[in-house]
Tab-separated table of C-alpha atoms and ligand atoms in Angstrom:
chain	number	residue	atom	x	y	z
S	1	MET	CA	4.903	33.264	187.993
S	2	THR	CA	2.390	30.998	188.389
S	3	ASN	CA	-0.553	30.128	191.313
S	4	ASP	CA	-2.826	27.205	191.695
S	5	ASP	CA	-5.220	29.034	193.174
S	6	ASP	CA	-5.660	31.912	190.767
S	7	ILE	CA	-8.471	31.581	188.672
S	8	LEU	CA	-6.411	34.119	186.113
S	9	THR	CA	-2.348	34.554	186.158
S	10	VAL	CA	-0.622	36.423	183.757
S	11	SER	CA	2.877	37.025	184.197
S	12	GLY	CA	5.446	38.805	181.455
S	13	LEU	CA	2.647	39.218	178.757
S	14	ASN	CA	4.102	41.321	175.780
S	15	VAL	CA	2.075	41.202	173.292
S	16	SER	CA	2.444	42.509	169.813
S	17	TYR	CA	0.524	43.424	166.398
S	18	GLY	CA	3.148	42.824	163.581
S	19	GLU	CA	6.277	44.817	163.438
S	20	SER	CA	4.072	47.054	166.714
S	21	LYS	CA	3.935	46.308	170.163
S	22	VAL	CA	1.064	46.985	172.403
S	23	LEU	CA	1.769	45.135	175.816
S	24	PHE	CA	4.631	45.600	177.651
S	25	ASP	CA	5.400	42.776	180.539
S	26	ILE	CA	2.013	42.355	181.486
S	27	SER	CA	1.496	40.769	184.519
S	28	VAL	CA	-2.240	40.051	186.133
S	29	ASN	CA	-3.831	37.839	189.047
S	30	VAL	CA	-7.022	37.322	189.325
S	31	ARG	CA	-8.612	34.766	192.929
S	32	PRO	CA	-11.288	33.134	192.959
S	33	GLY	CA	-15.182	35.702	193.364
S	34	GLN	CA	-12.669	38.909	192.705
S	35	VAL	CA	-13.854	41.316	190.452
S	36	VAL	CA	-10.639	42.899	188.461
S	37	ALA	CA	-11.079	46.606	186.456
S	38	CYS	CA	-8.767	47.006	183.941
S	39	VAL	CA	-9.009	51.175	183.138
S	40	GLY	CA	-6.784	53.195	180.311
S	41	ARG	CA	-7.401	55.781	177.742
S	42	ASN	CA	-8.279	54.591	173.946
S	43	GLY	CA	-5.558	52.487	172.485
S	44	ALA	CA	-4.183	51.782	176.368
S	45	GLY	CA	-4.007	47.938	174.956
S	46	LYS	CA	-6.851	46.945	177.116
S	47	SER	CA	-8.970	45.331	174.775
S	48	THR	CA	-5.432	42.895	172.889
S	49	LEU	CA	-5.294	42.066	176.937
S	50	LEU	CA	-8.361	40.599	177.204
S	51	LYS	CA	-8.383	38.904	173.968
S	52	SER	CA	-4.657	38.229	174.999
S	53	ILE	CA	-6.155	36.316	177.880
S	54	ALA	CA	-9.761	34.980	176.095
S	55	GLY	CA	-7.086	32.913	173.063
S	56	PHE	CA	-7.252	35.242	170.057
S	57	LEU	CA	-3.854	36.096	169.890
S	58	LYS	CA	-0.619	34.711	170.373
S	59	PRO	CA	1.393	36.561	172.591
S	60	MET	CA	5.295	37.320	172.203
S	61	SER	CA	6.268	36.169	175.345
S	62	GLY	CA	4.928	35.931	178.683
S	63	SER	CA	2.713	33.235	180.742
S	64	ILE	CA	-1.193	33.055	181.082
S	65	GLY	CA	-2.619	30.273	183.569
S	66	SER	CA	-6.178	29.419	184.920
S	67	GLY	CA	-5.026	27.108	188.193
S	68	LYS	CA	-2.632	24.432	187.085
S	69	THR	CA	-3.877	24.909	182.892
S	70	ASN	CA	-1.155	27.005	181.382
S	71	LEU	CA	-3.719	28.818	178.461
S	72	ILE	CA	-0.655	29.650	176.160
S	73	GLY	CA	-1.574	27.632	172.874
S	74	MET	CA	-4.521	27.235	173.495
S	75	ALA	CA	-7.229	27.775	170.766
S	76	ALA	CA	-10.190	30.106	172.045
S	77	TYR	CA	-13.475	27.503	171.672
S	78	VAL	CA	-10.909	25.712	174.207
S	79	ILE	CA	-10.632	28.503	176.814
S	80	ALA	CA	-13.994	29.254	176.397
S	81	GLY	CA	-14.737	25.674	177.134
S	82	LEU	CA	-12.799	25.308	180.569
S	83	GLY	CA	-15.723	28.200	181.738
S	84	ILE	CA	-13.759	31.550	180.236
S	85	LYS	CA	-15.799	33.451	178.795
S	86	TYR	CA	-14.497	36.109	177.207
S	87	ILE	CA	-17.646	39.151	175.893
S	88	PRO	CA	-16.044	41.245	173.161
S	89	GLN	CA	-16.611	45.322	173.139
S	90	ASP	CA	-18.537	45.576	169.737
S	91	LYS	CA	-21.519	43.677	170.464
S	92	LYS	CA	-21.844	41.616	167.285
S	93	VAL	CA	-24.389	39.022	167.421
S	94	PHE	CA	-25.650	36.588	164.255
S	95	SER	CA	-28.404	39.253	163.149
S	96	ASP	CA	-30.044	36.653	162.080
S	97	LEU	CA	-30.454	34.287	164.570
S	98	THR	CA	-33.364	34.779	166.960
S	99	VAL	CA	-32.245	35.722	170.297
S	100	ARG	CA	-32.940	31.902	171.471
S	101	GLU	CA	-30.613	30.953	168.913
S	102	ASN	CA	-27.711	33.772	169.868
S	103	LEU	CA	-28.049	32.665	173.627
S	104	GLU	CA	-27.610	28.760	172.967
S	105	LEU	CA	-24.705	29.275	170.742
S	106	GLY	CA	-21.810	30.102	173.940
S	107	SER	CA	-23.101	27.275	175.334
S	108	TYR	CA	-23.033	24.871	172.490
S	109	ALA	CA	-20.138	23.068	172.682
S	110	SER	CA	-20.625	21.903	176.864
S	111	GLN	CA	-24.508	21.428	176.529
S	112	ASP	CA	-25.075	22.921	178.931
S	113	TYR	CA	-28.011	25.534	180.112
S	114	ASP	CA	-29.099	27.348	183.211
S	115	TRP	CA	-31.381	29.292	181.813
S	116	GLY	CA	-32.283	30.655	185.720
S	117	PRO	CA	-29.441	33.463	185.940
S	118	VAL	CA	-30.441	34.633	182.500
S	119	PHE	CA	-33.415	34.944	182.561
S	120	ASP	CA	-33.351	36.329	186.749
S	121	TYR	CA	-30.985	39.222	185.590
S	122	PHE	CA	-32.042	40.364	182.213
S	123	PRO	CA	-35.899	39.197	182.200
S	124	LYS	CA	-35.817	41.249	179.580
S	125	LEU	CA	-34.430	38.654	177.231
S	126	LYS	CA	-37.519	36.137	178.897
S	127	VAL	CA	-40.146	37.979	175.862
S	128	LEU	CA	-37.538	38.689	173.589
S	129	MET	CA	-36.540	35.043	172.329
S	130	ASP	CA	-37.478	35.261	169.184
S	131	ARG	CA	-36.877	37.657	167.396
S	132	LYS	CA	-34.571	38.233	164.853
S	133	ALA	CA	-31.438	39.687	166.999
S	134	GLY	CA	-30.584	42.117	164.633
S	135	TYR	CA	-32.751	44.281	166.203
S	136	LEU	CA	-32.118	44.685	169.341
S	137	SER	CA	-31.162	47.891	170.844
S	138	GLY	CA	-27.592	48.683	171.749
S	139	GLY	CA	-29.217	47.814	175.224
S	140	GLU	CA	-30.446	44.696	174.820
S	141	ARG	CA	-27.921	43.588	172.389
S	142	GLN	CA	-25.453	43.431	175.269
S	143	MET	CA	-27.779	41.402	177.574
S	144	LEU	CA	-27.916	38.854	174.870
S	145	MET	CA	-24.306	39.188	175.311
S	146	ILE	CA	-23.754	38.474	178.793
S	147	GLY	CA	-27.262	36.410	178.742
S	148	ARG	CA	-24.991	34.450	176.205
S	149	ALA	CA	-21.793	34.674	178.833
S	150	ILE	CA	-23.084	32.976	181.584
S	151	LEU	CA	-25.583	31.024	180.403
S	152	GLY	CA	-23.052	27.872	180.588
S	153	GLY	CA	-22.473	28.890	183.985
S	154	PRO	CA	-18.666	30.382	183.842
S	155	LYS	CA	-16.270	30.401	186.579
S	156	LEU	CA	-14.395	34.084	185.219
S	157	LEU	CA	-15.841	36.575	182.698
S	158	LEU	CA	-14.218	39.010	180.533
S	159	VAL	CA	-15.729	41.779	180.145
S	160	ASP	CA	-15.298	44.723	176.966
S	161	GLU	CA	-16.990	48.022	177.426
S	162	PRO	CA	-19.942	46.420	178.756
S	163	THR	CA	-21.346	50.053	179.278
S	164	GLU	CA	-19.877	51.902	176.061
S	165	GLY	CA	-22.717	54.060	174.634
S	166	LEU	CA	-25.337	52.741	176.785
S	167	ALA	CA	-28.048	54.473	178.667
S	168	PRO	CA	-28.034	55.541	182.134
S	169	SER	CA	-30.637	53.228	183.280
S	170	ILE	CA	-29.409	50.484	181.390
S	171	VAL	CA	-25.960	51.184	182.960
S	172	MET	CA	-26.792	50.839	186.599
S	173	HIS	CA	-28.804	48.083	185.704
S	174	LEU	CA	-25.502	46.408	184.612
S	175	LYS	CA	-23.930	46.705	187.835
S	176	HIS	CA	-26.474	45.403	190.288
S	177	VAL	CA	-26.076	41.889	187.409
S	178	PHE	CA	-22.114	42.448	187.681
S	179	GLY	CA	-22.124	43.122	191.911
S	180	GLU	CA	-25.309	39.454	192.107
S	181	LEU	CA	-22.193	37.960	189.105
S	182	SER	CA	-19.345	37.708	191.214
S	183	LYS	CA	-21.275	35.870	194.321
S	184	LYS	CA	-20.213	33.350	191.705
S	185	THR	CA	-17.777	34.502	188.911
S	186	ALA	CA	-14.662	36.091	189.375
S	187	LEU	CA	-14.804	39.426	186.931
S	188	VAL	CA	-12.152	41.068	184.950
S	189	ILE	CA	-13.556	44.076	183.224
S	190	VAL	CA	-11.967	47.070	181.367
S	191	GLU	CA	-14.008	49.690	181.052
S	192	GLN	CA	-13.427	53.651	181.085
S	193	ASN	CA	-16.595	54.431	183.466
S	194	LEU	CA	-14.475	55.094	186.184
S	195	PRO	CA	-17.143	55.582	189.167
S	196	LEU	CA	-18.977	52.578	188.404
S	197	VAL	CA	-15.631	49.788	188.422
S	198	CYS	CA	-14.483	51.932	191.296
S	199	ALA	CA	-17.502	50.467	192.977
S	200	ILE	CA	-17.650	47.142	191.631
S	201	ALA	CA	-14.372	46.757	191.480
S	202	ASP	CA	-11.658	44.456	193.877
S	203	LYS	CA	-8.535	45.238	192.689
S	204	VAL	CA	-8.320	48.248	189.477
S	205	TYR	CA	-5.620	47.927	187.280
S	206	ALA	CA	-4.383	51.581	185.460
S	207	LEU	CA	-3.050	50.710	182.125
S	208	LYS	CA	-1.152	53.111	179.281
S	209	GLU	CA	0.903	52.973	176.008
S	210	GLY	CA	0.384	48.797	176.814
S	211	ARG	CA	2.666	48.977	180.570
S	212	ILE	CA	0.504	48.296	183.751
S	213	MET	CA	1.358	51.460	185.876
S	214	ALA	CA	-0.784	50.812	189.159
S	215	GLU	CA	-2.552	47.796	190.646
S	216	LEU	CA	-4.969	49.319	193.333
S	217	LYS	CA	-5.572	46.857	195.492
S	218	ASP	CA	-7.682	48.583	198.813
S	219	ARG	CA	-10.692	49.833	199.009
S	220	ASP	CA	-9.264	53.264	199.617
S	221	SER	CA	-7.124	53.777	197.149
S	222	ILE	CA	-10.028	52.292	194.879
S	223	LYS	CA	-11.416	55.671	193.318
S	224	PRO	CA	-11.226	57.502	189.733
S	225	GLU	CA	-9.405	60.138	190.766
S	226	MET	CA	-6.816	58.083	191.918
S	227	CYS	CA	-6.946	56.315	188.792
S	228	GLU	CA	-7.116	59.526	186.480
S	229	LYS	CA	-3.816	60.271	188.523
S	230	TYR	CA	-2.492	56.992	186.235
S	231	LEU	CA	-3.634	57.112	182.966
R	1	LIG	N1	-5.169	43.977	164.996
R	1	LIG	C1	-4.708	45.340	165.016
R	1	LIG	N2	-3.233	45.499	164.214
R	1	LIG	C2	-2.828	46.114	164.498
R	1	LIG	N3	-3.564	47.462	165.190
R	1	LIG	C3	-3.927	47.353	166.311
R	1	LIG	C4	-4.403	46.113	166.038
R	1	LIG	N4	-5.663	45.958	167.476
R	1	LIG	C5	-5.271	47.370	168.513
R	1	LIG	N5	-4.320	47.202	167.502
R	1	LIG	C6	-3.451	48.878	167.845
R	1	LIG	O1	-3.273	48.283	169.458
R	1	LIG	C7	-3.283	49.853	170.234
R	1	LIG	C8	-3.730	49.272	171.275
R	1	LIG	O2	-5.159	48.807	171.542
R	1	LIG	P1	-6.354	47.824	171.908
R	1	LIG	O3	-7.966	48.507	171.638
R	1	LIG	O4	-6.345	46.748	172.439
R	1	LIG	O5	-6.904	49.448	172.855
R	1	LIG	P2	-8.083	49.788	173.944
R	1	LIG	O6	-7.453	50.036	174.946
R	1	LIG	O7	-9.250	48.545	173.839
R	1	LIG	O8	-8.815	51.286	173.780
R	1	LIG	P3	-10.235	51.265	173.430
R	1	LIG	O9	-10.331	52.375	174.462
R	1	LIG	O10	-10.170	52.728	172.925
R	1	LIG	O11	-11.100	50.213	172.865
R	1	LIG	C9	-3.592	50.473	169.730
R	1	LIG	O12	-2.929	51.369	169.627
R	1	LIG	C10	-4.515	49.987	168.328
R	1	LIG	O13	-4.082	50.579	167.291
R	2	LIG	MG1	-10.585	48.531	173.755
């Protein structure tokens, strides 16, 4: 079932890697302006879900839509061109290119460069613009990944474990940035940091062994201890 007003509607999604089935009958929906979190232990299928939405995996069955647009079968770059930007877990950057070149690559197709928010949220990137991305620290690299995704003014951000392995101070900073970004952009955040996601999410899906075990939608139930029960 798709809802034309939804930024994202995933319905009855099944995904496998060869013979091995990883996602079972997943349904997720994201309304404009919502911050939706997906939590689950290692191997639950969180990254597989984001990769499927972003067009990097071909589902066995099910539907993925944004408004009236069916995303199934679209190439990843076409989906990105619709303003659905994916920030992968591995923080891979082009090491030999500068920060500026890395940032601009994300908007190369649309030629849409909105530098304001990038520098507002990450003033440090301004100083690093001419540095080779290969020299960046983990935190700076994550700023670059997010900066690249927001440079074109996306309508939906798919963010895979943005705070993994980062120091508490940058985690706090990213939390603030996601709060600000959500005023203009819908967000799907995959995270294992439950206190963080519970502080910013409007809705939380708990994923276990490829299945959605719970959908927490009201403030009172969006708590780390509630999420933990389903993981
Ligand atoms: N390319 C692949 N080929 C085969 N199996 C894969 C592949 N990628 C992931 N898997 C398997 O699919 C399952 C889900 O993996 P996925 O990366 O989606 O989990 P995850 O919830 O993101 O885990 P993590 O928290 O460790 O990032 C795991 O059992 C994993 O081993
Ligand atoms: Mg993952």
